[in-house]
């Protein structure tokens, strides 16, 4: 009963939100280095130069226009540049993860740290060495690295010069990057994921494209799918011990009520995310998507053998992030609230955090069931957590009971999925196990960690690390393999 032996408890981070050192050690600029800070009410912006050299700012859902190039404004604050500075604190941080008893640690490799422009044949050795040292340090404590090869970032040069993933050459550049990771970290890393939240790759910052119409997006995504499948195949050839998974943002969605129209609409809504799993787990484009392409005049240009590559390069496991669920309705006047990268219809049965994200632990069990029923592949909850404002008391303590309550409720439901529903679950890595920059808002005040980092929304702070109340709680959870969730 309970979680299986060897269940991988840990925590999750991403280079662009945690690592910092944005130009240290020969790193090149990434698209995410040109995204400003923001807040719950003020959106983050992309700074860029138009084809005529004019400096402009747009929100991430606005197109940059042909010929645009990313631009880092020296007078602007960009949260990714220092982030919470893992680059200079990795030993200290890993020691804290080890103290909590982590079995795994999820992190991403910044593509532009290994390949500053993206199109080089050989990597930047200083960058290769940085991650090698980090992986060795993790291994010292028996912590299994869980590595995301791409967490939203792309070398800015590839976006500037080639329109990012729209250019077929980027497939080869990415696979070369993956080849270097697999060969240079062989024996240190066996757990990999290709693209973080692949269903949220849609704009300049993630896909590197300058226009966002369906034709552009799906052609670019086709290249991402091919790159992912080639990466899976390559990972297996380089080391048969490698397990290479996909990663999707997966919150289940409920029809608003038993009105058949709402139910049908919900099927369509689920297809939006299932598409990404269908291609990566089944190895081909599903009919509902092909019909949509036909209706909308989207034509995917494929190269010979692309279909075979997709079919052969299906993933070994599904990693997914889960924060909340959604509701589908045919009504146009439904009240909405914020969610992960999109607005959701308000669910009267749920409470929400300060950013409007609705809290639904049972939804996690449902998500686990849905994914396992559909694909029968091992699952990994690689992100989950509560973004909240923490208060540092006068004595330095941080009493984040709300975070403990959130995580405990989700672990309970995960346990039911394993014990009662028989879902094959590999592990659990709550998001932002150490405080880091919010992807959505660029804020620091939206914290997820067990470890507090002294840094504010303007990038001011000592970067000092301190333990929150949840630190000792999670340590106990791990030591009891998820049995003891008490405070
Ligand atoms: C996921 C991303 O969308 O959610 C992370 O993979 C992100 O990068 C996390 O940080 C939480 O979102 P936010 O906006 O609260 O940082």
Short mmCIF file of C-alpha atoms and ligand atoms in Angstrom, two decimals:
data_model
loop_
_atom_site.label_atom_id
_atom_site.label_comp_id
_atom_site.label_asym_id
_atom_site.label_seq_id
_atom_site.Cartn_x
_atom_site.Cartn_y
_atom_site.Cartn_z
CA UNK A 1 0.00 0.00 0.00
CA UNK A 2 1.02 3.64 -0.33
CA UNK A 3 3.65 4.99 -2.65
CA UNK A 4 5.95 2.40 -4.21
CA UNK A 5 9.46 1.86 -2.94
CA UNK A 6 11.87 4.09 -4.83
CA UNK A 7 9.19 6.73 -5.42
CA UNK A 8 11.04 9.84 -6.54
CA UNK A 9 10.28 12.67 -4.12
CA UNK A 10 11.98 15.94 -4.90
CA UNK A 11 11.45 19.42 -6.25
CA UNK A 12 11.43 21.26 -9.57
CA UNK A 13 13.06 24.36 -11.04
CA UNK A 14 13.94 25.84 -14.44
CA UNK A 15 17.09 27.61 -15.57
CA UNK A 16 15.44 30.84 -16.73
CA UNK A 17 13.66 31.31 -13.39
CA UNK A 18 16.33 30.06 -11.02
CA UNK A 19 19.81 29.94 -12.48
CA UNK A 20 20.77 33.55 -13.22
CA UNK A 21 24.35 34.14 -14.41
CA UNK A 22 22.78 35.10 -17.69
CA UNK A 23 26.06 36.01 -19.39
CA UNK A 24 28.49 34.20 -17.08
CA UNK A 25 30.76 31.44 -18.30
CA UNK A 26 30.24 32.24 -21.98
CA UNK A 27 26.45 31.87 -21.94
CA UNK A 28 24.63 33.48 -24.87
CA UNK A 29 21.40 35.44 -24.65
CA UNK A 30 18.18 33.47 -24.61
CA UNK A 31 14.81 34.80 -25.71
CA UNK A 32 13.76 34.80 -22.06
CA UNK A 33 16.52 37.25 -21.19
CA UNK A 34 14.49 39.93 -22.96
CA UNK A 35 11.29 39.46 -20.95
CA UNK A 36 10.67 42.16 -18.36
CA UNK A 37 9.18 41.76 -14.91
CA UNK A 38 5.46 42.29 -14.33
CA UNK A 39 2.80 41.63 -11.74
CA UNK A 40 -0.65 40.13 -11.33
CA UNK A 41 -2.10 43.20 -13.02
CA UNK A 42 0.76 44.41 -15.25
CA UNK A 43 1.79 41.93 -17.96
CA UNK A 44 5.41 41.03 -18.65
CA UNK A 45 6.76 42.42 -21.92
CA UNK A 46 9.20 41.43 -24.64
CA UNK A 47 11.73 44.13 -25.53
CA UNK A 48 12.89 44.07 -29.15
CA UNK A 49 14.02 46.06 -32.14
CA UNK A 50 11.79 46.29 -35.17
CA UNK A 51 13.22 45.69 -38.64
CA UNK A 52 13.74 49.50 -38.78
CA UNK A 53 15.74 49.51 -35.56
CA UNK A 54 13.03 51.02 -33.38
CA UNK A 55 12.99 49.77 -29.77
CA UNK A 56 9.60 48.45 -28.77
CA UNK A 57 7.84 46.54 -26.02
CA UNK A 58 4.94 44.12 -26.52
CA UNK A 59 3.14 41.66 -24.27
CA UNK A 60 3.87 37.98 -24.84
CA UNK A 61 0.67 37.40 -26.78
CA UNK A 62 1.47 40.18 -29.28
CA UNK A 63 3.46 39.58 -32.43
CA UNK A 64 6.86 41.22 -32.93
CA UNK A 65 6.55 41.41 -36.69
CA UNK A 66 8.86 40.26 -39.44
CA UNK A 67 12.53 41.20 -39.14
CA UNK A 68 12.33 41.91 -35.39
CA UNK A 69 15.23 40.99 -33.12
CA UNK A 70 15.30 40.56 -29.36
CA UNK A 71 16.82 43.48 -27.44
CA UNK A 72 18.08 43.77 -23.87
CA UNK A 73 17.56 47.33 -22.67
CA UNK A 74 20.34 48.32 -20.21
CA UNK A 75 17.89 50.49 -18.26
CA UNK A 76 15.38 47.74 -17.76
CA UNK A 77 15.09 45.04 -15.07
CA UNK A 78 14.92 41.48 -16.42
CA UNK A 79 14.22 38.83 -13.76
CA UNK A 80 16.03 35.99 -15.57
CA UNK A 81 19.40 37.74 -15.42
CA UNK A 82 20.05 36.98 -11.77
CA UNK A 83 16.89 35.04 -10.91
CA UNK A 84 17.65 33.41 -7.55
CA UNK A 85 21.20 32.77 -8.61
CA UNK A 86 21.59 29.00 -8.56
CA UNK A 87 24.65 29.66 -10.74
CA UNK A 88 26.52 30.94 -7.70
CA UNK A 89 24.67 29.03 -4.95
CA UNK A 90 24.38 25.51 -6.32
CA UNK A 91 26.45 23.76 -3.65
CA UNK A 92 24.55 25.42 -0.84
CA UNK A 93 21.19 24.74 -2.47
CA UNK A 94 21.90 21.10 -3.23
CA UNK A 95 22.99 20.59 0.38
CA UNK A 96 19.59 21.93 1.48
CA UNK A 97 17.76 19.64 -0.96
CA UNK A 98 19.78 16.73 0.42
CA UNK A 99 18.85 17.74 3.96
CA UNK A 100 15.19 17.47 2.98
CA UNK A 101 15.95 13.98 1.70
CA UNK A 102 15.33 14.66 -2.01
CA UNK A 103 15.54 11.56 -4.16
CA UNK A 104 15.40 13.62 -7.33
CA UNK A 105 15.87 17.21 -8.41
CA UNK A 106 14.28 18.62 -11.54
CA UNK A 107 16.22 21.34 -13.34
CA UNK A 108 16.65 22.49 -16.90
CA UNK A 109 19.72 23.09 -18.99
CA UNK A 110 19.89 26.55 -20.53
CA UNK A 111 20.37 25.81 -24.24
CA UNK A 112 22.30 29.07 -24.72
CA UNK A 113 24.74 28.18 -21.93
CA UNK A 114 25.87 25.16 -23.94
CA UNK A 115 25.36 26.71 -27.36
CA UNK A 116 25.49 30.52 -27.04
CA UNK A 117 24.17 31.11 -30.57
CA UNK A 118 22.51 27.75 -31.01
CA UNK A 119 24.02 26.79 -34.34
CA UNK A 120 27.59 25.94 -33.24
CA UNK A 121 28.87 22.41 -33.79
CA UNK A 122 30.80 22.20 -30.56
CA UNK A 123 29.54 23.33 -27.16
CA UNK A 124 30.83 26.00 -24.81
CA UNK A 125 32.99 23.90 -22.49
CA UNK A 126 32.49 26.17 -19.50
CA UNK A 127 28.76 25.64 -19.77
CA UNK A 128 29.13 21.87 -20.12
CA UNK A 129 31.34 21.84 -17.03
CA UNK A 130 28.88 23.87 -14.95
CA UNK A 131 26.11 21.29 -15.30
CA UNK A 132 28.56 18.41 -14.94
CA UNK A 133 29.63 19.78 -11.56
CA UNK A 134 26.00 20.23 -10.55
CA UNK A 135 25.09 16.65 -11.53
CA UNK A 136 28.10 15.27 -9.68
CA UNK A 137 27.13 17.21 -6.59
CA UNK A 138 23.58 15.84 -6.79
CA UNK A 139 24.94 12.29 -7.20
CA UNK A 140 27.14 12.81 -4.14
CA UNK A 141 23.91 12.94 -2.15
CA UNK A 142 22.21 10.16 -4.17
CA UNK A 143 19.89 12.67 -5.76
CA UNK A 144 18.82 11.61 -9.23
CA UNK A 145 18.86 14.57 -11.64
CA UNK A 146 15.65 14.92 -13.66
CA UNK A 147 16.63 17.11 -16.57
CA UNK A 148 14.38 19.17 -18.81
CA UNK A 149 16.27 19.80 -22.02
CA UNK A 150 14.11 22.77 -22.93
CA UNK A 151 12.17 24.86 -20.46
CA UNK A 152 10.67 27.57 -22.69
CA UNK A 153 14.04 29.10 -23.70
CA UNK A 154 15.84 29.33 -27.03
CA UNK A 155 19.13 30.99 -27.98
CA UNK A 156 18.11 34.47 -29.07
CA UNK A 157 20.27 34.21 -32.19
CA UNK A 158 18.09 31.37 -33.52
CA UNK A 159 14.97 33.48 -33.00
CA UNK A 160 16.55 36.58 -34.51
CA UNK A 161 18.17 34.99 -37.53
CA UNK A 162 15.96 32.00 -38.30
CA UNK A 163 12.50 32.68 -36.90
CA UNK A 164 13.14 30.03 -34.28
CA UNK A 165 11.35 26.71 -34.61
CA UNK A 166 9.78 27.74 -37.90
CA UNK A 167 13.13 26.98 -39.52
CA UNK A 168 13.73 23.28 -40.06
CA UNK A 169 17.46 23.70 -39.32
CA UNK A 170 16.61 24.30 -35.68
CA UNK A 171 15.62 20.63 -35.39
CA UNK A 172 19.23 19.65 -36.09
CA UNK A 173 20.62 22.30 -33.78
CA UNK A 174 18.42 21.08 -30.96
CA UNK A 175 19.24 17.42 -31.56
CA UNK A 176 22.93 18.32 -31.54
CA UNK A 177 22.40 20.06 -28.19
CA UNK A 178 20.62 16.93 -26.91
CA UNK A 179 23.43 14.74 -28.25
CA UNK A 180 25.99 16.75 -26.27
CA UNK A 181 23.86 16.46 -23.12
CA UNK A 182 23.38 12.69 -23.51
CA UNK A 183 27.06 12.02 -24.21
CA UNK A 184 28.66 14.42 -21.77
CA UNK A 185 26.32 13.58 -18.89
CA UNK A 186 26.17 9.84 -19.54
CA UNK A 187 26.32 8.00 -16.26
CA UNK A 188 25.25 11.11 -14.36
CA UNK A 189 21.76 11.63 -15.78
CA UNK A 190 19.30 9.01 -17.00
CA UNK A 191 15.98 10.83 -16.49
CA UNK A 192 15.20 13.39 -19.19
CA UNK A 193 12.31 15.38 -20.52
CA UNK A 194 12.36 17.05 -23.90
CA UNK A 195 10.10 20.18 -23.90
CA UNK A 196 8.52 21.77 -20.85
CA UNK A 197 4.77 22.39 -21.13
CA UNK A 198 4.91 21.84 -24.86
CA UNK A 199 1.26 22.91 -25.09
CA UNK A 200 2.25 26.39 -23.90
CA UNK A 201 4.86 26.88 -26.63
CA UNK A 202 3.18 29.47 -28.75
CA UNK A 203 4.98 32.83 -29.04
CA UNK A 204 8.36 34.47 -29.69
CA UNK A 205 9.70 33.73 -26.24
CA UNK A 206 9.12 29.97 -26.53
CA UNK A 207 8.97 29.19 -30.26
CA UNK A 208 11.08 32.07 -31.53
CA UNK A 209 8.57 32.92 -34.27
CA UNK A 210 7.62 36.51 -34.96
CA UNK A 211 4.07 35.85 -36.09
CA UNK A 212 1.60 33.69 -34.23
CA UNK A 213 -1.00 32.60 -36.81
CA UNK A 214 -2.01 28.93 -36.78
CA UNK A 215 -0.01 28.06 -39.88
CA UNK A 216 3.20 29.41 -38.32
CA UNK A 217 2.56 27.94 -34.89
CA UNK A 218 1.72 24.44 -36.05
CA UNK A 219 4.58 24.30 -38.55
CA UNK A 220 6.98 25.37 -35.80
CA UNK A 221 5.41 22.84 -33.44
CA UNK A 222 5.80 20.12 -36.04
CA UNK A 223 9.53 20.80 -35.92
CA UNK A 224 9.41 20.66 -32.13
CA UNK A 225 7.64 17.27 -32.28
CA UNK A 226 10.21 15.90 -34.73
CA UNK A 227 13.08 17.24 -32.60
CA UNK A 228 11.52 15.66 -29.52
CA UNK A 229 11.07 12.26 -31.21
CA UNK A 230 14.63 12.34 -32.61
CA UNK A 231 15.87 13.22 -29.12
CA UNK A 232 14.06 10.23 -27.61
CA UNK A 233 15.59 7.90 -30.22
CA UNK A 234 19.05 9.37 -29.74
CA UNK A 235 18.80 9.18 -25.97
CA UNK A 236 18.12 5.45 -26.20
CA UNK A 237 21.02 4.84 -28.58
CA UNK A 238 23.54 6.78 -26.49
CA UNK A 239 22.56 5.11 -23.24
CA UNK A 240 19.94 2.34 -23.00
CA UNK A 241 19.45 3.36 -19.37
CA UNK A 242 18.04 6.70 -20.47
CA UNK A 243 14.36 7.30 -19.95
CA UNK A 244 13.11 10.24 -22.01
CA UNK A 245 9.72 11.73 -21.29
CA UNK A 246 7.48 14.52 -22.50
CA UNK A 247 6.04 17.32 -20.38
CA UNK A 248 2.65 18.96 -20.60
CA UNK A 249 0.64 21.44 -18.57
CA UNK A 250 -2.30 19.25 -17.73
CA UNK A 251 -5.23 20.41 -15.69
CA UNK A 252 -8.37 18.46 -16.27
CA UNK A 253 -11.48 20.27 -17.44
CA UNK A 254 -15.06 19.69 -16.34
CA UNK A 255 -18.19 20.46 -18.35
CA UNK A 256 -20.11 23.13 -16.42
CA UNK A 257 -23.13 20.83 -16.03
CA UNK A 258 -24.84 17.86 -17.67
CA UNK A 259 -25.97 19.87 -20.68
CA UNK A 260 -24.76 17.69 -23.60
CA UNK A 261 -23.54 20.79 -25.44
CA UNK A 262 -21.24 21.60 -22.55
CA UNK A 263 -20.05 18.01 -22.43
CA UNK A 264 -19.25 18.06 -26.15
CA UNK A 265 -17.51 21.40 -25.83
CA UNK A 266 -15.43 19.92 -23.03
CA UNK A 267 -14.30 17.09 -25.30
CA UNK A 268 -13.07 19.73 -27.73
CA UNK A 269 -11.34 21.57 -24.90
CA UNK A 270 -9.59 18.38 -23.78
CA UNK A 271 -8.44 17.75 -27.36
CA UNK A 272 -6.48 21.00 -27.21
CA UNK A 273 -4.05 19.46 -24.72
CA UNK A 274 -4.50 15.79 -25.64
CA UNK A 275 -3.16 16.65 -29.10
CA UNK A 276 0.33 17.13 -27.64
CA UNK A 277 0.23 13.83 -25.75
CA UNK A 278 -1.33 11.99 -28.68
CA UNK A 279 1.52 12.96 -31.00
CA UNK A 280 4.25 12.25 -28.46
CA UNK A 281 2.81 9.09 -26.91
CA UNK A 282 1.00 7.50 -29.87
CA UNK A 283 3.33 8.81 -32.54
CA UNK A 284 0.94 10.40 -35.00
CA UNK A 285 -1.40 13.36 -35.50
CA UNK A 286 -4.92 12.51 -34.27
CA UNK A 287 -7.88 12.80 -36.66
CA UNK A 288 -9.58 15.63 -34.74
CA UNK A 289 -6.49 17.77 -35.33
CA UNK A 290 -6.14 16.84 -38.98
CA UNK A 291 -9.77 17.86 -39.49
CA UNK A 292 -9.12 21.15 -37.70
CA UNK A 293 -6.11 21.80 -39.96
CA UNK A 294 -8.28 21.05 -43.00
CA UNK A 295 -10.99 23.46 -41.84
CA UNK A 296 -8.50 26.24 -41.08
CA UNK A 297 -6.29 25.78 -44.11
CA UNK A 298 -3.25 24.75 -42.07
CA UNK A 299 -0.85 22.68 -44.14
CA UNK A 300 2.09 21.07 -42.38
CA UNK A 301 5.19 20.73 -44.49
CA UNK A 302 6.81 17.43 -43.57
CA UNK A 303 10.08 15.93 -44.68
CA UNK A 304 10.43 12.34 -45.81
CA UNK A 305 10.49 10.02 -42.77
CA UNK A 306 8.96 12.56 -40.36
CA UNK A 307 5.99 10.25 -39.85
CA UNK A 308 8.28 7.30 -39.11
CA UNK A 309 10.36 9.40 -36.71
CA UNK A 310 7.25 10.46 -34.77
CA UNK A 311 6.09 6.86 -34.60
CA UNK A 312 9.44 5.44 -33.52
CA UNK A 313 10.34 8.24 -31.13
CA UNK A 314 7.40 8.03 -28.74
CA UNK A 315 8.21 8.93 -25.15
CA UNK A 316 8.98 6.66 -22.21
CA UNK A 317 6.89 8.54 -19.68
CA UNK A 318 4.60 11.55 -19.29
CA UNK A 319 5.67 14.34 -16.99
CA UNK A 320 3.03 16.92 -16.30
CA UNK A 321 2.41 20.06 -14.30
CA UNK A 322 -0.79 20.32 -12.33
CA UNK A 323 -1.94 23.46 -10.57
CA UNK A 324 -5.69 23.59 -11.06
CA UNK A 325 -8.59 22.39 -13.14
CA UNK A 326 -10.85 24.22 -15.57
CA UNK A 327 -14.48 24.38 -16.61
CA UNK A 328 -15.98 24.38 -20.08
CA UNK A 329 -19.26 26.03 -20.88
CA UNK A 330 -21.09 27.23 -23.96
CA UNK A 331 -22.18 30.31 -22.00
CA UNK A 332 -20.36 33.48 -22.93
CA UNK A 333 -21.19 35.37 -19.74
CA UNK A 334 -19.55 32.97 -17.27
CA UNK A 335 -17.46 34.54 -14.53
CA UNK A 336 -13.76 33.88 -15.00
CA UNK A 337 -10.62 33.85 -12.89
CA UNK A 338 -6.88 33.68 -13.63
CA UNK A 339 -5.06 30.41 -14.14
CA UNK A 340 -1.80 29.07 -15.52
CA UNK A 341 -1.22 31.12 -18.70
CA UNK A 342 -4.94 31.53 -19.34
CA UNK A 343 -8.20 32.57 -17.73
CA UNK A 344 -10.55 29.90 -16.41
CA UNK A 345 -14.26 29.80 -15.71
CA UNK A 346 -14.85 30.14 -11.97
CA UNK A 347 -15.72 26.91 -10.18
CA UNK A 348 -18.08 27.62 -7.23
CA UNK A 349 -16.80 24.52 -5.41
CA UNK A 350 -13.20 25.67 -5.27
CA UNK A 351 -11.11 28.27 -3.45
CA UNK A 352 -8.30 30.11 -5.21
CA UNK A 353 -4.87 31.51 -4.34
CA UNK A 354 -4.10 35.25 -4.40
CA UNK A 355 -3.52 35.09 -8.15
CA UNK A 356 -6.93 33.54 -8.78
CA UNK A 357 -5.63 30.01 -9.51
CA UNK A 358 -8.28 27.61 -8.26
CA UNK A 359 -7.23 24.86 -5.88
CA UNK A 360 -8.49 21.38 -6.75
CA UNK A 361 -6.63 18.41 -5.24
CA UNK A 362 -9.20 15.88 -6.52
CA UNK A 363 -8.55 17.28 -9.98
CA UNK A 364 -5.02 15.89 -9.69
CA UNK A 365 -6.34 12.37 -9.12
CA UNK A 366 -8.66 12.86 -12.08
CA UNK A 367 -5.77 14.07 -14.25
CA UNK A 368 -3.67 11.06 -13.26
CA UNK A 369 -6.53 8.73 -14.16
CA UNK A 370 -7.25 10.42 -17.46
CA UNK A 371 -3.64 10.31 -18.59
CA UNK A 372 -3.04 6.76 -17.43
CA UNK A 373 -6.27 5.44 -18.95
CA UNK A 374 -5.49 7.05 -22.30
CA UNK A 375 -1.77 6.23 -22.66
CA UNK A 376 -0.85 3.54 -20.10
CA UNK A 377 2.59 5.09 -19.67
CA UNK A 378 4.33 5.82 -16.38
CA UNK A 379 3.42 9.29 -15.11
CA UNK A 380 5.47 11.84 -13.20
CA UNK A 381 3.97 14.88 -11.47
CA UNK A 382 6.85 17.22 -12.24
CA UNK A 383 5.14 20.43 -11.08
CA UNK A 384 2.51 21.23 -8.50
CA UNK A 385 2.36 23.83 -5.77
CA UNK A 386 0.93 26.94 -4.27
CA UNK A 387 2.16 30.36 -5.31
CA UNK A 388 1.73 32.52 -2.20
CA UNK A 389 3.04 35.61 -0.44
CA UNK A 390 5.21 34.58 2.50
CA UNK A 391 5.84 36.72 5.56
CA UNK A 392 9.17 36.66 7.32
CA UNK A 393 8.48 37.06 11.05
CA UNK A 394 10.69 39.10 13.33
CA UNK A 395 12.47 35.97 14.52
CA UNK A 396 13.12 35.03 10.88
CA UNK A 397 10.58 32.19 10.78
CA UNK A 398 8.22 31.72 7.84
CA UNK A 399 5.06 29.89 8.77
CA UNK A 400 3.69 28.70 5.46
CA UNK A 401 0.89 26.46 6.74
CA UNK A 402 -1.18 27.30 3.65
CA UNK A 403 1.52 25.70 1.48
CA UNK A 404 1.64 22.60 3.65
CA UNK A 405 -2.16 22.29 3.46
CA UNK A 406 -2.13 22.60 -0.32
CA UNK A 407 0.64 20.05 -0.83
CA UNK A 408 -0.73 17.58 1.73
CA UNK A 409 -4.14 17.61 0.04
CA UNK A 410 -2.58 16.96 -3.36
CA UNK A 411 -0.34 14.18 -2.04
CA UNK A 412 -3.42 12.52 -0.49
CA UNK A 413 -5.12 12.46 -3.88
CA UNK A 414 -1.99 11.24 -5.62
CA UNK A 415 -1.84 8.42 -3.14
CA UNK A 416 -5.42 7.41 -3.95
CA UNK A 417 -4.55 7.39 -7.64
CA UNK A 418 -1.72 4.98 -6.90
CA UNK A 419 -3.40 2.82 -4.24
CA UNK A 420 -6.96 2.67 -5.47
CA UNK A 421 -6.76 3.41 -9.19
CA UNK A 422 -3.47 1.62 -9.87
CA UNK A 423 -1.82 4.51 -11.69
CA UNK A 424 1.88 3.94 -12.36
CA UNK A 425 3.42 7.05 -10.81
CA UNK A 426 7.19 7.58 -10.83
CA UNK A 427 7.51 10.58 -8.58
CA UNK A 428 6.54 14.02 -7.40
CA UNK A 429 8.55 17.21 -7.74
CA UNK A 430 6.66 20.25 -6.38
CA UNK A 431 7.36 23.41 -8.33
CA UNK A 432 9.87 26.00 -7.15
CA UNK A 433 11.13 23.92 -4.21
CA UNK A 434 13.36 26.91 -3.61
CA UNK A 435 11.89 30.36 -4.33
CA UNK A 436 12.35 31.50 -7.90
CA UNK A 437 10.93 33.99 -10.38
CA UNK A 438 7.32 33.48 -11.44
CA UNK A 439 7.08 32.60 -15.13
CA UNK A 440 3.65 34.15 -15.49
CA UNK A 441 4.18 37.47 -13.75
CA UNK A 442 7.95 37.79 -13.32
CA UNK A 443 7.39 38.44 -9.62
CA UNK A 444 9.34 37.13 -6.65
CA UNK A 445 6.47 37.66 -4.23
CA UNK A 446 4.65 34.69 -5.78
CA UNK A 447 6.63 32.07 -3.92
CA UNK A 448 6.41 28.28 -4.05
CA UNK A 449 9.47 27.16 -2.11
CA UNK A 450 10.33 25.19 1.00
CA UNK A 451 13.38 27.44 1.00
CA UNK A 452 12.99 31.22 1.10
CA UNK A 453 15.30 33.42 -0.96
CA UNK A 454 15.74 37.05 0.03
CA UNK A 455 14.98 38.81 -3.24
CA UNK A 456 12.17 41.18 -4.21
CA UNK A 457 10.22 42.01 -7.35
CA UNK A 458 12.80 44.63 -8.40
CA UNK A 459 15.69 42.22 -8.02
CA UNK A 460 16.83 43.66 -4.70
CA UNK A 461 17.89 41.39 -1.85
CA UNK A 462 20.78 39.48 -0.34
CA UNK A 463 19.84 36.16 -2.00
CA UNK A 464 20.23 34.60 1.45
CA UNK A 465 18.51 31.23 1.79
CA UNK A 466 16.38 30.28 4.81
CA UNK A 467 14.09 27.38 5.66
CA UNK A 468 10.33 27.80 5.83
CA UNK A 469 8.10 25.72 8.09
CA UNK A 470 7.27 23.52 5.08
CA UNK A 471 10.96 22.52 4.85
CA UNK A 472 10.81 20.23 7.87
CA UNK A 473 7.32 19.08 6.97
CA UNK A 474 8.40 17.93 3.49
CA UNK A 475 11.46 16.26 5.00
CA UNK A 476 9.10 14.17 7.14
CA UNK A 477 6.86 13.42 4.16
CA UNK A 478 9.83 12.10 2.20
CA UNK A 479 11.23 10.12 5.13
CA UNK A 480 7.86 8.41 5.59
CA UNK A 481 7.43 7.86 1.81
CA UNK A 482 4.31 10.00 1.86
CA UNK A 483 2.69 8.35 4.87
CA UNK A 484 3.12 11.13 7.41
CA UNK A 485 1.46 14.31 6.14
CA UNK A 486 0.77 15.77 9.57
CA UNK A 487 2.00 19.25 10.52
C1 LIG B 1 4.46 26.23 -15.26
C2 LIG B 1 5.87 26.42 -15.73
O1 LIG B 1 3.65 26.86 -16.22
O2 LIG B 1 4.03 26.83 -14.10
C3 LIG B 1 6.79 27.08 -14.75
O3 LIG B 1 6.45 25.23 -16.23
C4 LIG B 1 6.02 28.10 -13.94
O4 LIG B 1 7.85 27.61 -15.47
C5 LIG B 1 4.91 27.39 -13.17
O5 LIG B 1 6.81 28.84 -13.09
C6 LIG B 1 4.12 28.28 -12.23
O6 LIG B 1 3.67 29.41 -12.90
P1 LIG B 1 3.94 30.86 -12.32
O7 LIG B 1 3.39 31.77 -13.33
O8 LIG B 1 3.26 30.92 -11.01
O9 LIG B 1 5.43 30.96 -12.19
#
